[in-house]
CSV table of C-alpha atoms in Angstrom, one decimal:
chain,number,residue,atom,x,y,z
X,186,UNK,CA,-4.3,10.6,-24.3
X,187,UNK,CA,-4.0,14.1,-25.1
X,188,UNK,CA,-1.9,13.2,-28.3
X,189,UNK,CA,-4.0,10.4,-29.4
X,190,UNK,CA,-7.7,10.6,-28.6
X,191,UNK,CA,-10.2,12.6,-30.4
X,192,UNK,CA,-13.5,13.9,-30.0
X,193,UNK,CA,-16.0,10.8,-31.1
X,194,UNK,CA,-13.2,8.4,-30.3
X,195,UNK,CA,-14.5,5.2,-28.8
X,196,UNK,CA,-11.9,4.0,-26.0
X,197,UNK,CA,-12.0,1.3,-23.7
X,198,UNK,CA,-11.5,1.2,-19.9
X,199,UNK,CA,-11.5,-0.8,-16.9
X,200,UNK,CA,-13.5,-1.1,-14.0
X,201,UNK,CA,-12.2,0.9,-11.0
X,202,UNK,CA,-10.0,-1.1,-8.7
X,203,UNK,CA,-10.0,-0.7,-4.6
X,204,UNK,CA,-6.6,-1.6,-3.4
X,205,UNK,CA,-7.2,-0.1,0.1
X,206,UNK,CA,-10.5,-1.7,0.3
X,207,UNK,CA,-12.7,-1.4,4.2
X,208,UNK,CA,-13.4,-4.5,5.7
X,209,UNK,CA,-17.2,-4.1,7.0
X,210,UNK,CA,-16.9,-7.0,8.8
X,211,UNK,CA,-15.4,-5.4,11.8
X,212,UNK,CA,-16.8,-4.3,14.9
X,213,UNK,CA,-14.3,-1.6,15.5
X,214,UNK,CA,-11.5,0.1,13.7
X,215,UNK,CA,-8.5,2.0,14.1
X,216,UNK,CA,-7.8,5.0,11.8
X,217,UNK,CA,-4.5,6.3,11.5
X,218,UNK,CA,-3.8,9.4,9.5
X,219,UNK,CA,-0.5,11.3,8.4
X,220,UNK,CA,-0.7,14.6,7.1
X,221,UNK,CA,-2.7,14.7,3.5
X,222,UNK,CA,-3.3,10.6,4.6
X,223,UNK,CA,-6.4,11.6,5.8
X,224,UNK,CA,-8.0,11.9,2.5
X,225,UNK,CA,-8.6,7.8,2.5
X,226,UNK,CA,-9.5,7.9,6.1
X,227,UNK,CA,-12.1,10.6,5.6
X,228,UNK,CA,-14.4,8.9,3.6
X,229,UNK,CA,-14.0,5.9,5.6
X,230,UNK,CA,-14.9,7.7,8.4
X,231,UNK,CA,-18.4,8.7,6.5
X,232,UNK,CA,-19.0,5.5,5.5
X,233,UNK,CA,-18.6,3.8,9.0
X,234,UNK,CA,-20.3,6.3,11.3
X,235,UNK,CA,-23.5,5.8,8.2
X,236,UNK,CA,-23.2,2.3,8.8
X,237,UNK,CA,-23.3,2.7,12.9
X,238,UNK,CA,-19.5,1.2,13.1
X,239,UNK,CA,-17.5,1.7,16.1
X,240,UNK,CA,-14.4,3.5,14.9
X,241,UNK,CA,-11.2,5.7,16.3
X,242,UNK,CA,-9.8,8.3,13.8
X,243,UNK,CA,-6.3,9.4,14.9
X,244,UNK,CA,-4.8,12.0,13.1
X,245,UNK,CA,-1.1,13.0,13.4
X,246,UNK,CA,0.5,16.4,12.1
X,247,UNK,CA,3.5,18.9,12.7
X,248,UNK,CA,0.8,22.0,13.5
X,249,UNK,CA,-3.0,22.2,13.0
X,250,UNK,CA,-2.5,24.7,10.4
X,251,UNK,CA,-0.9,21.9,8.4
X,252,UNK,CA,-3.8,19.7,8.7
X,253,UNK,CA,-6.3,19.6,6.0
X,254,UNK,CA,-10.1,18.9,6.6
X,255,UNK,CA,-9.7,20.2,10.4
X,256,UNK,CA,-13.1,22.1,10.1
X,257,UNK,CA,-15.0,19.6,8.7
X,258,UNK,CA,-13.6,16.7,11.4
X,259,UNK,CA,-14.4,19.0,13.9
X,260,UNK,CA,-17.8,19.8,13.1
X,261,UNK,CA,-18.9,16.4,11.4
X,262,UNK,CA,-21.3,14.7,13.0
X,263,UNK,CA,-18.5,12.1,14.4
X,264,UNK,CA,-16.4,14.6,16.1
X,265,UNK,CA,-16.2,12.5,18.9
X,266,UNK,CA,-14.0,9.7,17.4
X,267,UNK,CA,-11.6,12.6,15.6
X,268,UNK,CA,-8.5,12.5,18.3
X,269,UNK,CA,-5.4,15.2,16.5
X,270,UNK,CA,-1.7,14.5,17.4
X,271,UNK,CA,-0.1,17.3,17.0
X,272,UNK,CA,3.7,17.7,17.2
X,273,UNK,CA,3.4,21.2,18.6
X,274,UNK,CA,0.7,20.0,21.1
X,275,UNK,CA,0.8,19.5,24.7
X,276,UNK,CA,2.0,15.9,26.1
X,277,UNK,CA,-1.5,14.7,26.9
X,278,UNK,CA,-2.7,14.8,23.1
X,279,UNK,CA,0.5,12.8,21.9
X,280,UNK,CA,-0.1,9.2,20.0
X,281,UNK,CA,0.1,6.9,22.9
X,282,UNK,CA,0.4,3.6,20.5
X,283,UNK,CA,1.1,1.5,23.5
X,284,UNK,CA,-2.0,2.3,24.7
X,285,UNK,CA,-4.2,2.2,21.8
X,286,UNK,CA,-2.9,-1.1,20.1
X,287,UNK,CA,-2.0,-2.6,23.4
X,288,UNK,CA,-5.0,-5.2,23.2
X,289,UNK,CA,-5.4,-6.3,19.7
X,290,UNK,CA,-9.1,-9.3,19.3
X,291,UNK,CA,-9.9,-10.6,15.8
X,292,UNK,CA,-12.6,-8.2,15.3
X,293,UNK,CA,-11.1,-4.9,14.8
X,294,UNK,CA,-9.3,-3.3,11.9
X,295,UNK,CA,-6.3,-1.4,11.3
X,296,UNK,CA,-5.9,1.5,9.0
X,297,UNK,CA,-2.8,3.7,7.8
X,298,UNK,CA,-2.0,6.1,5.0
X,299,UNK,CA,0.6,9.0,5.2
X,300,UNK,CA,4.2,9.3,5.1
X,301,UNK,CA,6.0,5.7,4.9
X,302,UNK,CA,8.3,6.7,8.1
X,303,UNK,CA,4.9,7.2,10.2
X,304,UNK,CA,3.1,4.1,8.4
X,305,UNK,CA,6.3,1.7,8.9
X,306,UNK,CA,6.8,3.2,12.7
X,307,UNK,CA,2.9,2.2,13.5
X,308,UNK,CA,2.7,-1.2,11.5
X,309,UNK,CA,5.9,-2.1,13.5
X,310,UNK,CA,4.0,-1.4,16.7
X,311,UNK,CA,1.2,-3.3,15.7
X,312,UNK,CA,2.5,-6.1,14.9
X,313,UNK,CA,5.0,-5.6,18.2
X,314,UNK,CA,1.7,-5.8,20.1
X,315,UNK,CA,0.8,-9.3,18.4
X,316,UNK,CA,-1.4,-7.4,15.9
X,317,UNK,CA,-2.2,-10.1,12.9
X,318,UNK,CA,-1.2,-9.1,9.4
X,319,UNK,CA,-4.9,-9.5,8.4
X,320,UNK,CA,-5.7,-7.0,10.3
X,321,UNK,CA,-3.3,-4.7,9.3
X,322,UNK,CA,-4.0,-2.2,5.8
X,323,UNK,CA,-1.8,0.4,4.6
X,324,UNK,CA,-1.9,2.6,1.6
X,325,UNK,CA,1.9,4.1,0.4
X,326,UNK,CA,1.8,7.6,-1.4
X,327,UNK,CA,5.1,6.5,-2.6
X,328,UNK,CA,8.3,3.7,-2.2
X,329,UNK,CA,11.5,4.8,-1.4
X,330,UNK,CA,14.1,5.4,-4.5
X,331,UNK,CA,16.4,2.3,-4.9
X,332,UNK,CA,19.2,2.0,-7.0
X,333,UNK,CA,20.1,-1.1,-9.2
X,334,UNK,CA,23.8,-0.6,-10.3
X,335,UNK,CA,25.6,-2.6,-8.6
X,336,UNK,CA,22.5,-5.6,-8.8
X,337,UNK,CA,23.5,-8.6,-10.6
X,338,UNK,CA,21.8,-9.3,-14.2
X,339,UNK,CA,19.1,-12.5,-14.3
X,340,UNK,CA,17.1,-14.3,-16.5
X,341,UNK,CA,13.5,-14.6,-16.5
X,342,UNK,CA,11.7,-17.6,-18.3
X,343,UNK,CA,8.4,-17.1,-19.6
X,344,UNK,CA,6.8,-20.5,-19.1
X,345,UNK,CA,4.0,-20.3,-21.4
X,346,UNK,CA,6.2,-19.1,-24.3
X,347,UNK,CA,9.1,-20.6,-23.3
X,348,UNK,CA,11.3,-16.9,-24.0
X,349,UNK,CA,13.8,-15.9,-22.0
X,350,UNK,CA,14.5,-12.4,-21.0
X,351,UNK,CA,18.2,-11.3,-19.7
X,352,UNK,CA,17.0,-8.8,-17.2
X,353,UNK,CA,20.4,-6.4,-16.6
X,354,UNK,CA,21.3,-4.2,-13.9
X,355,UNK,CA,19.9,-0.8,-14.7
X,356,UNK,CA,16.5,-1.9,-16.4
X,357,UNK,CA,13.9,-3.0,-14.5
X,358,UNK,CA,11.8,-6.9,-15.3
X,359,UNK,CA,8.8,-4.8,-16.5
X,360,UNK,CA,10.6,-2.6,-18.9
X,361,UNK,CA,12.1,-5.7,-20.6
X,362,UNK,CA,9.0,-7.1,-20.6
X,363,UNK,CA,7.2,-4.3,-22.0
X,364,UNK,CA,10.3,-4.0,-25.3
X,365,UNK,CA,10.0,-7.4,-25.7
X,366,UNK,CA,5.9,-7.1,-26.7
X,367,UNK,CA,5.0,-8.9,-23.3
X,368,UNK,CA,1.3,-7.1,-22.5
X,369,UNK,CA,2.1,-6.5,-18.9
X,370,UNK,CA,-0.7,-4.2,-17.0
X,371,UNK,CA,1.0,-1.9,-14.3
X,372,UNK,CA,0.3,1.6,-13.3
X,373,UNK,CA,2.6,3.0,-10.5
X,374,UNK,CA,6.0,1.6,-11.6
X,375,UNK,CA,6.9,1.7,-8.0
X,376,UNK,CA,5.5,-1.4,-6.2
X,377,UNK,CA,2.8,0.1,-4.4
X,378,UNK,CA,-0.2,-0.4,-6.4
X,379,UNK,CA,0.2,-4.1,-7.2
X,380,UNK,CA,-1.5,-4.0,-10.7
X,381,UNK,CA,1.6,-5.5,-12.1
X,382,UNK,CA,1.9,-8.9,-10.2
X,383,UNK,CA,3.2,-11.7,-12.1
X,384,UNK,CA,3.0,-15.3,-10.6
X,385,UNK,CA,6.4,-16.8,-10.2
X,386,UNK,CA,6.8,-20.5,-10.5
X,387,UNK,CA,10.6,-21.2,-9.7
X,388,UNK,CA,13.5,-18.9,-8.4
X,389,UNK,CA,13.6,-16.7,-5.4
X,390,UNK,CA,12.3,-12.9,-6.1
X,391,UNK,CA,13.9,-10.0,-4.1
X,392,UNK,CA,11.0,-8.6,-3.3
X,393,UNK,CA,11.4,-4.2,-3.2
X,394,UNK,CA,7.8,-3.5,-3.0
X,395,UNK,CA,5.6,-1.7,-0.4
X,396,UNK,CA,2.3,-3.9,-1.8
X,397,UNK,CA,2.8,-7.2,-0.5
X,398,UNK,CA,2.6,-8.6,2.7
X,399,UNK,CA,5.4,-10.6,4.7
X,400,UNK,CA,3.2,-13.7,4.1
X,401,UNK,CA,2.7,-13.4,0.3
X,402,UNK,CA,6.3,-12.0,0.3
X,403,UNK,CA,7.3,-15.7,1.7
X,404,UNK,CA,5.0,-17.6,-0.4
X,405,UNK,CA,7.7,-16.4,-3.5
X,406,UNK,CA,4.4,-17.3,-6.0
X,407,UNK,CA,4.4,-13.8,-7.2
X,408,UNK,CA,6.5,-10.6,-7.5
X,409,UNK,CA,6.2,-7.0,-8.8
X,410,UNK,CA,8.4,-6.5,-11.8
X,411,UNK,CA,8.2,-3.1,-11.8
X,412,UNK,CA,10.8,-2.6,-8.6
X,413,UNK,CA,11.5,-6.4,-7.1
X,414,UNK,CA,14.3,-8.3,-8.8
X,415,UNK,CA,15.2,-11.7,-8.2
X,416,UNK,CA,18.4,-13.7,-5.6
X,417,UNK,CA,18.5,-16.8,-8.0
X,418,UNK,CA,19.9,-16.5,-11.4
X,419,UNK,CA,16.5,-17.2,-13.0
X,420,UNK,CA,12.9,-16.7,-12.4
X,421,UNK,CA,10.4,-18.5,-13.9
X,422,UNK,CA,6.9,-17.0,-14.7
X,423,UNK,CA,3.5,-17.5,-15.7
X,424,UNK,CA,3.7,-15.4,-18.6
């Protein structure tokens, strides 16, 4: 953009797009924040106590001094749902998940966001405690690094223009795509954000993203091409 656009330039854009969106249906919600995770959970936490919603906000951090927003929790005029977990603290203040996901009903919420260790360790006791997936939302700042060198090469058909695509070990299906003129939207490039879904119609994807859930994940009707790859030797798309 800085190379291209000019003052007086007319551009086109999209409208925004809430991946992590708040259910309002709820009558009571779990917040769960790691480190800089709480910026997600703050607002949410404005928007529910101005709506009269019953929510927890749990945040978890090494020290208080590495907590941002402590000030403002604190004095905010739901103070009383803020609970810190502090590494540093005393035993009493400790997340207690047992306790707090221990009895799970269809009308509360779960929210995450921090780092994917402390997001995948929670999720896991959720759904330990018979915690649905439904109720169950997660933001990821970012996916773990994977490498593909030693991943076999596939194909992928392109149904609607009847191409095919050799997809080989060290590219990924979105950059092949993307050099063979395919208008493919995307935006992280690391199977978090999901704006890069393509629906699959035959072949098994190896799914390597953090944006789908187990369900959608064993439905094999759609897959990330920026990070997932694919178990049969050809995937066929709606492209």
């Amino acid at each position: 953009m800085h190379d291209s656009i000019e003052e007086g330039d007319l551009i086109t854009v999209g409208l925004p797009r809430n991946l992590f969106e708040l259910d309002s249906g709820a009558d009571h919600y779990l917040l769960f924040a790691g480190g800089i995770g709480i910026t997600p959970m703050l607002a949410m936490a404005h928007y529910l106590y101005a709506q009269g919603k019953s929510f927890a906000l749990h945040y978890c951090g090494r020290t208080a001094a590495r907590l941002a927003f402590v000030q403002q929790l604190s004095h905010s005029p739901f103070a009383d749902a803020v609970h810190f977990h502090l590494d540093d603290g005393p035993t009493s203040q400790r997340l207690d998940l047992s306790h707090l996901l221990g009895t799970q009903s269809p009308s509360q919420q779960l929210y995450i966001c921090g780092p994917t260790g402390f997001m995948d360790f929670v999720l896991a006791e959720a759904r330990g405690h018979g915690w649905h997936e439904d109720a169950l939302h997660r933001e990821y700042f970012s996916a773990p690094v994977t490498t593909t060198a030693q991943d076999p090469a596939f194909e992928v058909e392109l149904r609607q223009s009847q191409r095919v695509i050799v997809i080989p070990a060290e590219r990924t299906v979105l950059e092949m795509l993307l050099e063979a003129g395919v208008d493919v939207a995307s935006s992280c490039e690391q199977g978090i954000c999901g704006s890069c879904l393509i629906p699959v119609l035959e072949g098994q994807p190896d799914h390597r993203d953090q944006f789908l859930t187990a369900q959608e994940r064993q439905a094999n009707n759609c897959f990330t091409p920026c990070c997932s790859r694919s178990f049969s030797p050809r995937l066929v798309l709606d492209l």
